[in-house]
mmCIF file of C-alpha atoms and ligand atoms in Angstrom:
data_model
loop_
_atom_site.group_PDB
_atom_site.id
_atom_site.type_symbol
_atom_site.label_atom_id
_atom_site.label_comp_id
_atom_site.label_asym_id
_atom_site.label_seq_id
_atom_site.Cartn_x
_atom_site.Cartn_y
_atom_site.Cartn_z
ATOM 1 C CA MET A 1 -35.100 4.446 -124.689
ATOM 2 C CA SER A 2 -36.242 1.627 -122.448
ATOM 3 C CA LYS A 3 -37.184 3.329 -119.208
ATOM 4 C CA ASP A 4 -37.464 1.570 -115.913
ATOM 5 C CA TYR A 5 -40.699 3.009 -114.643
ATOM 6 C CA TYR A 6 -40.387 1.188 -111.332
ATOM 7 C CA ASN A 7 -37.028 2.767 -110.759
ATOM 8 C CA ILE A 8 -38.328 6.203 -111.716
ATOM 9 C CA LEU A 9 -41.053 5.947 -109.073
ATOM 10 C CA GLY A 10 -38.679 4.306 -106.598
ATOM 11 C CA VAL A 11 -40.809 1.224 -106.019
ATOM 12 C CA ASP A 12 -40.047 -2.411 -106.588
ATOM 13 C CA LYS A 13 -41.671 -4.630 -109.184
ATOM 14 C CA GLY A 14 -43.982 -6.278 -106.692
ATOM 15 C CA ALA A 15 -45.327 -2.999 -105.310
ATOM 16 C CA SER A 16 -49.104 -2.769 -104.807
ATOM 17 C CA GLN A 17 -51.172 -0.281 -106.828
ATOM 18 C CA GLU A 18 -51.637 1.687 -103.603
ATOM 19 C CA ASP A 19 -47.854 1.903 -103.035
ATOM 20 C CA ILE A 20 -47.335 3.038 -106.614
ATOM 21 C CA LYS A 21 -49.924 5.781 -106.158
ATOM 22 C CA LYS A 22 -48.295 6.952 -102.928
ATOM 23 C CA ALA A 23 -44.835 6.946 -104.441
ATOM 24 C CA PHE A 24 -46.103 8.871 -107.450
ATOM 25 C CA ARG A 25 -47.755 11.582 -105.309
ATOM 26 C CA LYS A 26 -44.695 12.030 -103.193
ATOM 27 C CA LYS A 27 -42.313 12.263 -106.182
ATOM 28 C CA ALA A 28 -44.667 14.407 -108.221
ATOM 29 C CA HIS A 29 -44.968 16.954 -105.417
ATOM 30 C CA GLU A 30 -41.235 16.987 -104.971
ATOM 31 C CA TYR A 31 -40.399 17.624 -108.616
ATOM 32 C CA HIS A 32 -43.405 19.694 -109.675
ATOM 33 C CA PRO A 33 -42.071 22.584 -111.791
ATOM 34 C CA ASP A 34 -43.694 25.131 -109.450
ATOM 35 C CA LYS A 35 -41.859 23.779 -106.409
ATOM 36 C CA PRO A 36 -38.441 24.988 -105.247
ATOM 37 C CA HIS A 37 -36.764 21.731 -106.318
ATOM 38 C CA GLY A 38 -38.911 21.480 -109.405
ATOM 39 C CA ASP A 39 -37.568 19.714 -112.460
ATOM 40 C CA GLU A 40 -39.844 19.631 -115.453
ATOM 41 C CA ALA A 41 -38.110 16.782 -117.271
ATOM 42 C CA LYS A 42 -38.095 14.674 -114.174
ATOM 43 C CA PHE A 43 -41.695 15.568 -113.430
ATOM 44 C CA LYS A 44 -42.759 14.448 -116.912
ATOM 45 C CA GLU A 45 -40.881 11.235 -116.488
ATOM 46 C CA ILE A 46 -42.607 10.548 -113.180
ATOM 47 C CA ASN A 47 -45.933 11.256 -114.778
ATOM 48 C CA GLU A 48 -45.149 8.973 -117.669
ATOM 49 C CA ALA A 49 -44.138 6.204 -115.299
ATOM 50 C CA TYR A 50 -47.368 6.605 -113.369
ATOM 51 C CA GLN A 51 -49.473 6.517 -116.527
ATOM 52 C CA ALA A 52 -48.016 3.114 -117.203
ATOM 53 C CA LEU A 53 -47.882 1.637 -113.726
ATOM 54 C CA GLY A 54 -50.920 3.342 -112.185
ATOM 55 C CA ASP A 55 -53.268 1.369 -114.388
ATOM 56 C CA PRO A 56 -53.157 -2.400 -113.749
ATOM 57 C CA ASP A 57 -53.776 -3.246 -117.438
ATOM 58 C CA LYS A 58 -51.122 -0.883 -118.735
ATOM 59 C CA ARG A 59 -48.783 -2.067 -116.025
ATOM 60 C CA ALA A 60 -49.210 -5.665 -117.173
ATOM 61 C CA GLN A 61 -48.527 -4.567 -120.748
ATOM 62 C CA TYR A 62 -45.466 -2.662 -119.647
ATOM 63 C CA ASP A 63 -44.190 -5.684 -117.733
ATOM 64 C CA ARG A 64 -44.563 -7.764 -120.895
ATOM 65 C CA PHE A 65 -43.253 -5.343 -123.471
ATOM 66 C CA GLY A 66 -40.596 -4.034 -121.154
ATOM 67 C CA SER A 67 -38.912 -7.378 -120.741
ATOM 68 C CA ASN A 68 -39.216 -8.114 -124.454
ATOM 69 C CA PHE A 69 -37.572 -4.847 -125.218
ATOM 70 C CA GLU A 70 -34.566 -5.776 -123.156
ATOM 71 C CA GLN A 71 -34.206 -9.094 -124.964
ATOM 72 C CA ALA A 72 -34.505 -7.318 -128.248
ATOM 73 C CA GLN A 73 -31.501 -5.155 -127.601
ATOM 74 C CA GLY A 74 -29.458 -8.258 -127.074
ATOM 75 C CA GLY A 75 -30.348 -10.101 -130.208
ATOM 76 C CA GLY A 76 -33.117 -9.409 -132.639
ATOM 77 C CA PHE A 77 -36.820 -9.639 -132.422
ATOM 78 C CA ASN A 78 -37.322 -13.184 -133.628
ATOM 79 C CA GLY A 79 -40.754 -14.444 -132.929
ATOM 80 C CA PHE A 80 -41.916 -11.293 -131.225
ATOM 81 C CA ARG A 81 -44.777 -10.799 -133.594
ATOM 82 C CA ASP A 82 -47.127 -13.724 -133.498
ATOM 83 C CA PHE A 83 -48.090 -14.773 -136.977
ATOM 84 C CA SER A 84 -50.842 -17.258 -136.387
ATOM 85 C CA GLY A 85 -49.793 -20.708 -137.430
ATOM 86 C CA PHE A 86 -46.228 -19.859 -138.329
ATOM 87 C CA SER A 87 -43.678 -19.997 -135.604
ATOM 88 C CA GLN A 88 -40.732 -20.947 -137.777
ATOM 89 C CA GLY A 89 -38.396 -18.812 -139.715
ATOM 90 C CA GLY A 90 -37.810 -15.840 -137.412
ATOM 91 C CA VAL A 91 -39.431 -12.650 -138.511
ATOM 92 C CA GLU A 92 -37.692 -9.318 -138.587
ATOM 93 C CA PHE A 93 -39.094 -6.617 -136.428
ATOM 94 C CA ASP A 94 -38.889 -2.928 -136.962
ATOM 95 C CA LEU A 95 -37.853 -0.881 -133.940
ATOM 96 C CA ASN A 96 -39.959 2.034 -135.067
ATOM 97 C CA ASP A 97 -43.072 -0.054 -134.590
ATOM 98 C CA LEU A 98 -42.202 -0.479 -130.975
ATOM 99 C CA GLY A 99 -41.753 3.260 -130.623
ATOM 100 C CA ASP A 100 -45.254 3.668 -131.976
ATOM 101 C CA MET A 101 -46.579 1.104 -129.609
ATOM 102 C CA PHE A 102 -45.159 2.895 -126.626
ATOM 103 C CA GLY A 103 -46.145 6.274 -127.965
ATOM 104 C CA GLY A 104 -49.699 5.127 -128.443
ATOM 105 C CA MET A 105 -49.903 3.304 -125.196
ATOM 106 C CA PHE A 106 -48.773 6.001 -122.840
ATOM 107 C CA GLY A 107 -49.843 9.173 -124.542
ATOM 108 C CA PHE A 108 -46.435 10.839 -124.411
ATOM 109 C CA GLY A 109 -44.821 10.310 -127.782
ATOM 110 C CA GLY A 110 -41.941 8.006 -126.808
ATOM 111 C CA GLY A 111 -38.742 9.724 -127.889
ATOM 112 C CA GLY A 112 -40.174 12.639 -129.758
ATOM 113 C CA ARG A 113 -40.582 10.641 -132.968
ATOM 114 C CA SER A 114 -43.148 12.316 -135.161
ATOM 115 C CA ARG A 115 -46.109 10.132 -135.857
ATOM 116 C CA GLY A 116 -46.786 10.431 -139.532
ATOM 117 C CA PRO A 117 -49.392 8.608 -141.549
ATOM 118 C CA GLN A 118 -49.805 4.919 -140.711
ATOM 119 C CA LYS A 119 -47.778 2.417 -142.685
ATOM 120 C CA GLY A 120 -49.866 -0.179 -144.557
ATOM 121 C CA GLN A 121 -50.565 -3.578 -143.023
ATOM 122 C CA ASP A 122 -48.180 -6.465 -143.503
ATOM 123 C CA LEU A 123 -49.545 -9.463 -145.358
ATOM 124 C CA GLU A 124 -48.578 -13.090 -145.350
ATOM 125 C CA MET A 125 -49.201 -15.990 -147.666
ATOM 126 C CA SER A 126 -47.566 -19.274 -148.485
ATOM 127 C CA VAL A 127 -46.130 -20.730 -151.658
ATOM 128 C CA THR A 128 -45.503 -24.400 -152.396
ATOM 129 C CA ILE A 129 -42.601 -25.366 -154.625
ATOM 130 C CA ASP A 130 -41.105 -28.732 -155.467
ATOM 131 C CA PHE A 131 -37.830 -30.216 -154.276
ATOM 132 C CA LYS A 132 -35.752 -29.284 -157.320
ATOM 133 C CA GLU A 133 -37.215 -25.783 -157.510
ATOM 134 C CA ALA A 134 -35.972 -25.274 -153.959
ATOM 135 C CA VAL A 135 -32.505 -26.440 -155.001
ATOM 136 C CA PHE A 136 -32.202 -24.308 -158.124
ATOM 137 C CA GLY A 137 -34.540 -21.420 -157.331
ATOM 138 C CA VAL A 138 -37.725 -20.584 -159.173
ATOM 139 C CA GLU A 139 -39.803 -17.647 -160.234
ATOM 140 C CA ARG A 140 -43.454 -17.761 -159.285
ATOM 141 C CA GLU A 141 -46.445 -15.621 -160.088
ATOM 142 C CA LEU A 142 -48.653 -15.106 -157.087
ATOM 143 C CA GLN A 143 -52.098 -13.658 -157.070
ATOM 144 C CA LEU A 144 -53.267 -11.828 -154.019
ATOM 145 C CA LYS A 145 -55.951 -9.375 -153.123
ATOM 146 C CA LYS A 146 -54.583 -6.336 -151.388
ATOM 147 C CA GLY A 147 -54.968 -2.627 -151.009
ATOM 148 C CA ILE A 148 -53.017 -0.748 -153.652
ATOM 149 C CA SER A 149 -52.522 2.941 -154.181
ATOM 150 C CA CYS A 150 -55.616 4.433 -155.879
ATOM 151 C CA SER A 151 -54.775 5.281 -159.470
ATOM 152 C CA HIS A 152 -57.474 7.966 -159.706
ATOM 153 C CA CYS A 153 -55.998 10.192 -156.973
ATOM 154 C CA HIS A 154 -52.454 8.744 -157.005
ATOM 155 C CA GLY A 155 -52.966 7.734 -153.403
ATOM 156 C CA ASN A 156 -53.466 11.123 -151.819
ATOM 157 C CA GLY A 157 -57.231 10.709 -151.389
ATOM 158 C CA ALA A 158 -58.165 13.971 -153.065
ATOM 159 C CA GLU A 159 -60.362 14.166 -156.150
ATOM 160 C CA PRO A 160 -58.046 15.282 -158.942
ATOM 161 C CA GLY A 161 -58.216 19.035 -159.415
ATOM 162 C CA SER A 162 -59.530 19.658 -155.910
ATOM 163 C CA LYS A 163 -57.556 21.535 -153.339
ATOM 164 C CA ILE A 164 -55.793 19.953 -150.408
ATOM 165 C CA ASP A 165 -56.262 22.011 -147.291
ATOM 166 C CA THR A 166 -54.147 22.201 -144.215
ATOM 167 C CA CYS A 167 -55.985 20.520 -141.363
ATOM 168 C CA ALA A 168 -57.543 23.256 -139.254
ATOM 169 C CA THR A 169 -57.751 21.103 -136.147
ATOM 170 C CA CYS A 170 -54.009 20.539 -135.818
ATOM 171 C CA ASN A 171 -52.760 23.387 -138.045
ATOM 172 C CA GLY A 172 -51.047 20.849 -140.244
ATOM 173 C CA THR A 173 -48.876 19.325 -137.517
ATOM 174 C CA GLY A 174 -50.824 16.074 -137.317
ATOM 175 C CA ARG A 175 -50.781 16.302 -133.550
ATOM 176 C CA VAL A 176 -53.153 17.706 -131.029
ATOM 177 C CA ILE A 177 -51.993 18.903 -127.642
ATOM 178 C CA ARG A 178 -54.481 18.484 -124.864
ATOM 179 C CA VAL A 179 -54.079 20.190 -121.550
ATOM 180 C CA GLN A 180 -55.601 18.280 -118.695
ATOM 181 C CA ARG A 181 -56.123 19.700 -115.258
ATOM 182 C CA THR A 182 -54.989 17.259 -112.618
ATOM 183 C CA ILE A 183 -54.229 17.440 -108.933
ATOM 184 C CA LEU A 184 -50.720 18.374 -109.937
ATOM 185 C CA GLY A 185 -51.676 21.249 -112.147
ATOM 186 C CA ASN A 186 -51.901 21.241 -115.921
ATOM 187 C CA VAL A 187 -50.515 18.225 -117.738
ATOM 188 C CA GLN A 188 -49.993 18.284 -121.474
ATOM 189 C CA THR A 189 -50.537 15.234 -123.586
ATOM 190 C CA GLN A 190 -50.045 14.894 -127.305
ATOM 191 C CA THR A 191 -52.251 12.724 -129.459
ATOM 192 C CA THR A 192 -52.524 12.101 -133.164
ATOM 193 C CA CYS A 193 -55.059 14.389 -134.786
ATOM 194 C CA ASN A 194 -58.103 12.269 -135.530
ATOM 195 C CA VAL A 195 -59.509 14.658 -138.119
ATOM 196 C CA CYS A 196 -56.598 14.206 -140.557
ATOM 197 C CA ASN A 197 -55.219 10.946 -139.099
ATOM 198 C CA GLY A 198 -51.957 12.620 -138.279
ATOM 199 C CA GLU A 199 -51.274 13.737 -141.818
ATOM 200 C CA GLY A 200 -51.877 17.437 -141.329
ATOM 201 C CA LYS A 201 -53.710 17.699 -144.638
ATOM 202 C CA ILE A 202 -57.307 17.142 -145.703
ATOM 203 C CA PRO A 203 -58.571 16.958 -149.253
ATOM 204 C CA SER A 204 -61.294 19.527 -149.847
ATOM 205 C CA GLN A 205 -63.031 16.947 -152.032
ATOM 206 C CA LYS A 206 -62.553 13.246 -151.412
ATOM 207 C CA CYS A 207 -61.522 11.025 -154.303
ATOM 208 C CA LYS A 208 -64.637 9.449 -155.842
ATOM 209 C CA LYS A 209 -62.941 6.149 -156.516
ATOM 210 C CA CYS A 210 -61.402 5.367 -153.125
ATOM 211 C CA GLY A 211 -63.530 7.545 -150.845
ATOM 212 C CA GLY A 212 -60.534 9.578 -149.724
ATOM 213 C CA ILE A 213 -58.336 6.865 -148.191
ATOM 214 C CA GLY A 214 -56.076 6.686 -151.250
ATOM 215 C CA VAL A 215 -56.257 2.888 -151.363
ATOM 216 C CA ILE A 216 -58.396 0.446 -153.337
ATOM 217 C CA LYS A 217 -58.589 -3.342 -153.065
ATOM 218 C CA GLU A 218 -57.517 -5.227 -156.124
ATOM 219 C CA VAL A 219 -56.308 -8.662 -157.136
ATOM 220 C CA VAL A 220 -52.724 -8.227 -158.200
ATOM 221 C CA THR A 221 -50.218 -10.586 -159.766
ATOM 222 C CA LEU A 222 -46.809 -10.544 -158.214
ATOM 223 C CA LYS A 223 -43.668 -12.089 -159.662
ATOM 224 C CA VAL A 224 -41.541 -13.559 -156.910
ATOM 225 C CA LYS A 225 -38.051 -14.974 -157.187
ATOM 226 C CA VAL A 226 -37.650 -17.820 -154.731
ATOM 227 C CA PRO A 227 -33.893 -18.068 -154.160
ATOM 228 C CA ALA A 228 -31.981 -21.284 -154.774
ATOM 229 C CA GLY A 229 -31.310 -23.110 -151.528
ATOM 230 C CA ILE A 230 -34.460 -22.097 -149.697
ATOM 231 C CA ASP A 231 -35.650 -24.655 -147.178
ATOM 232 C CA HIS A 232 -39.072 -25.798 -146.044
ATOM 233 C CA GLY A 233 -40.596 -23.462 -143.456
ATOM 234 C CA GLN A 234 -38.449 -20.452 -144.324
ATOM 235 C CA THR A 235 -40.010 -17.055 -144.897
ATOM 236 C CA ILE A 236 -39.217 -14.502 -147.565
ATOM 237 C CA ARG A 237 -39.886 -10.894 -146.715
ATOM 238 C CA LEU A 238 -40.920 -8.753 -149.675
ATOM 239 C CA ASN A 239 -40.480 -5.141 -148.719
ATOM 240 C CA GLY A 240 -43.326 -2.853 -149.629
ATOM 241 C CA GLN A 241 -45.491 -5.621 -151.111
ATOM 242 C CA GLY A 242 -48.053 -5.579 -148.300
ATOM 243 C CA GLU A 243 -51.120 -3.359 -148.110
ATOM 244 C CA ALA A 244 -50.666 0.175 -149.400
ATOM 245 C CA GLY A 245 -50.640 2.805 -146.663
ATOM 246 C CA HIS A 246 -53.514 5.253 -146.444
ATOM 247 C CA ARG A 247 -53.089 8.479 -148.377
ATOM 248 C CA GLY A 248 -49.601 7.881 -149.613
ATOM 249 C CA ALA A 249 -48.114 6.348 -146.459
ATOM 250 C CA PRO A 250 -45.557 3.581 -147.074
ATOM 251 C CA ALA A 251 -46.866 0.105 -147.864
ATOM 252 C CA GLY A 252 -46.496 -2.817 -145.483
ATOM 253 C CA ASP A 253 -44.439 -5.910 -146.262
ATOM 254 C CA LEU A 254 -45.427 -9.307 -147.586
ATOM 255 C CA TYR A 255 -44.184 -12.360 -145.736
ATOM 256 C CA LEU A 256 -44.064 -15.390 -147.976
ATOM 257 C CA HIS A 257 -43.874 -18.736 -146.206
ATOM 258 C CA VAL A 258 -42.224 -21.420 -148.314
ATOM 259 C CA ARG A 259 -43.335 -25.049 -148.334
ATOM 260 C CA ILE A 260 -41.502 -27.741 -150.261
ATOM 261 C CA THR A 261 -43.101 -30.911 -151.575
ATOM 262 C CA PRO A 262 -40.920 -34.002 -151.078
ATOM 263 C CA LEU A 263 -39.229 -35.849 -153.940
ATOM 264 C CA LYS A 264 -39.464 -39.633 -153.816
ATOM 265 C CA GLY A 265 -36.169 -41.260 -152.951
ATOM 266 C CA PHE A 266 -34.500 -38.030 -151.855
ATOM 267 C CA THR A 267 -34.182 -36.490 -148.427
ATOM 268 C CA ARG A 268 -32.644 -33.170 -147.620
ATOM 269 C CA ASP A 269 -30.640 -32.174 -144.606
ATOM 270 C CA GLY A 270 -29.735 -28.504 -144.937
ATOM 271 C CA GLU A 271 -27.364 -28.299 -147.888
ATOM 272 C CA ASN A 272 -26.923 -32.040 -148.291
ATOM 273 C CA ILE A 273 -29.117 -34.503 -150.157
ATOM 274 C CA HIS A 274 -29.363 -38.172 -149.253
ATOM 275 C CA SER A 275 -30.504 -41.168 -151.282
ATOM 276 C CA ASP A 276 -30.125 -44.951 -151.259
ATOM 277 C CA VAL A 277 -29.125 -47.202 -154.122
ATOM 278 C CA GLU A 278 -29.291 -50.988 -154.250
ATOM 279 C CA ILE A 279 -26.565 -53.121 -155.820
ATOM 280 C CA GLY A 280 -26.193 -56.881 -156.117
ATOM 281 C CA MET A 281 -23.968 -59.034 -153.970
ATOM 282 C CA VAL A 282 -21.653 -59.852 -156.858
ATOM 283 C CA GLN A 283 -21.350 -56.182 -157.936
ATOM 284 C CA ALA A 284 -20.470 -55.287 -154.348
ATOM 285 C CA ALA A 285 -17.857 -58.003 -154.176
ATOM 286 C CA LEU A 286 -16.235 -57.388 -157.563
ATOM 287 C CA GLY A 287 -16.748 -53.630 -157.918
ATOM 288 C CA THR A 288 -18.708 -51.902 -160.679
ATOM 289 C CA LYS A 289 -19.964 -48.608 -162.082
ATOM 290 C CA ILE A 290 -23.574 -47.617 -161.511
ATOM 291 C CA GLU A 291 -25.814 -44.707 -162.490
ATOM 292 C CA VAL A 292 -27.150 -42.652 -159.613
ATOM 293 C CA GLU A 293 -30.070 -40.244 -159.870
ATOM 294 C CA THR A 294 -29.266 -36.725 -158.609
ATOM 295 C CA VAL A 295 -31.036 -33.358 -158.868
ATOM 296 C CA ASP A 296 -28.704 -32.669 -161.832
ATOM 297 C CA GLY A 297 -29.644 -35.905 -163.590
ATOM 298 C CA LYS A 298 -27.820 -39.220 -163.736
ATOM 299 C CA VAL A 299 -24.247 -39.386 -162.423
ATOM 300 C CA THR A 300 -21.870 -42.359 -162.722
ATOM 301 C CA LEU A 301 -20.641 -43.686 -159.404
ATOM 302 C CA LYS A 302 -17.716 -46.090 -159.155
ATOM 303 C CA ILE A 303 -18.254 -48.868 -156.625
ATOM 304 C CA PRO A 304 -14.905 -50.322 -155.553
ATOM 305 C CA GLU A 305 -14.560 -54.037 -155.001
ATOM 306 C CA GLY A 306 -15.399 -55.303 -151.556
ATOM 307 C CA THR A 307 -18.014 -52.605 -150.858
ATOM 308 C CA GLN A 308 -20.045 -53.335 -147.731
ATOM 309 C CA SER A 309 -23.755 -52.681 -147.400
ATOM 310 C CA GLY A 310 -24.447 -49.302 -145.778
ATOM 311 C CA LYS A 311 -21.321 -47.661 -147.215
ATOM 312 C CA VAL A 312 -21.901 -43.976 -148.070
ATOM 313 C CA PHE A 313 -20.370 -42.389 -151.176
ATOM 314 C CA ILE A 314 -20.171 -38.622 -151.519
ATOM 315 C CA LEU A 315 -20.952 -36.841 -154.772
ATOM 316 C CA ARG A 316 -19.353 -33.467 -154.066
ATOM 317 C CA GLY A 317 -21.261 -30.407 -155.200
ATOM 318 C CA TYR A 318 -24.461 -32.237 -156.143
ATOM 319 C CA GLY A 319 -26.325 -30.918 -153.089
ATOM 320 C CA VAL A 320 -28.192 -27.712 -152.345
ATOM 321 C CA PRO A 321 -26.584 -24.281 -152.685
ATOM 322 C CA LYS A 322 -26.302 -21.957 -149.721
ATOM 323 C CA ILE A 323 -28.797 -19.126 -150.088
ATOM 324 C CA ASN A 324 -26.979 -16.269 -151.841
ATOM 325 C CA GLY A 325 -23.859 -18.386 -151.943
ATOM 326 C CA ARG A 326 -21.903 -20.108 -154.685
ATOM 327 C CA ASN A 327 -20.956 -23.424 -153.179
ATOM 328 C CA ARG A 328 -23.284 -26.346 -153.148
ATOM 329 C CA GLY A 329 -23.596 -29.076 -150.574
ATOM 330 C CA ASP A 330 -23.086 -32.750 -151.398
ATOM 331 C CA HIS A 331 -25.217 -35.681 -152.438
ATOM 332 C CA LEU A 332 -24.623 -38.643 -150.147
ATOM 333 C CA VAL A 333 -25.400 -42.019 -151.687
ATOM 334 C CA ARG A 334 -25.827 -44.964 -149.364
ATOM 335 C CA VAL A 335 -25.248 -48.319 -150.999
ATOM 336 C CA ILE A 336 -27.480 -51.186 -149.927
ATOM 337 C CA VAL A 337 -26.193 -54.611 -150.926
ATOM 338 C CA LYS A 338 -29.070 -56.872 -151.876
ATOM 339 C CA THR A 339 -28.723 -60.426 -150.683
ATOM 340 C CA PRO A 340 -30.305 -62.803 -153.204
ATOM 341 C CA THR A 341 -33.405 -64.731 -152.181
ATOM 342 C CA ASN A 342 -35.332 -67.642 -153.708
ATOM 343 C CA LEU A 343 -32.201 -69.245 -155.159
ATOM 344 C CA SER A 344 -32.590 -72.050 -157.669
ATOM 345 C CA ARG A 345 -30.972 -75.349 -156.865
ATOM 346 C CA LYS A 346 -28.172 -74.576 -159.351
ATOM 347 C CA GLN A 347 -27.504 -71.080 -157.950
ATOM 348 C CA ARG A 348 -27.390 -72.527 -154.463
ATOM 349 C CA GLN A 349 -24.861 -75.139 -155.577
ATOM 350 C CA LEU A 350 -22.663 -72.512 -157.253
ATOM 351 C CA LEU A 351 -22.626 -70.339 -154.166
ATOM 352 C CA GLU A 352 -21.765 -73.273 -151.984
ATOM 353 C CA ASP A 353 -18.960 -74.174 -154.360
ATOM 354 C CA LEU A 354 -17.517 -70.665 -153.928
ATOM 355 C CA GLY A 355 -17.052 -71.521 -150.273
ATOM 356 C CA LEU A 356 -17.251 -67.866 -149.137
HETATM 357 ZN ZN1 ZN B 401 -58.458 7.752 -154.854
HETATM 358 ZN ZN1 ZN B 402 -55.175 17.340 -138.268
#
């Protein structure tokens, strides 16, 4: 549905506003439905293109959104919506929203999609969990203040027992057609009915609790399962947990940004965990068994004789699970051989006697 408005008017991207106006007049006259070569669909398209490009502000918006739209078709909408302060963790984007944006911006409902009641607002908040909770997953209770469906009217905005009337302004269609007289004749534009907000229905008596919007603000407690394997900076999308929509419209989503507090001695690199362990010079030379701290508790690690400082041992499966996966990453233990200091005279003599 991405239309090249420049192409439709037959001008190039750098065309001046004056050129765009000229091109529009010429094309509009040519394709006007009353003319011999008239073509209503084409005429509408030309008009639509001019609505966007004829106004410098709208043209700038079109230039911006237009190019984004092309990218989107190639590969997702990551980062399109600017959540202040959070650029990580790519956010999903709903194509329908873009349809609305275009519909609203240019007056002609984009691809004939009916504009129903407005979906509720999306919300975002962050949750902080500790290192092991991120590895094994955790359930958290979150408290947030948000608009929820009014229990008194069940969200429809009408006082219980009162009638719900069909909106007289739009005859229940939610849309109002305006006919404007222009130099080209009558041009029809459709807009959302502002009496019923596009819903087509009006309560004869507004709900006393919510004032007719069907939504009240309340502090709610939400149980959230943070999946095992989540990483710092990732975002969980909770469908339908955002603000309730007005008068029964669908709720928005809640975006939960996850932060992880570090665990002393451990670092994480995706699905792998790293830590260091110190052993003595003699242990390294002769070999030994040591206890290593992991997220699953202590694990025995065999150090073979002749182990050099900096050697990394892998504890398979003691790392972080893949989100929604079974396998776990590894725990990589780096052995640091401690060289003794402050030797006594006797220790020094013994070492010298070894002749190593
Ligand atoms: Zn209510
Ligand atoms: Zn209406």
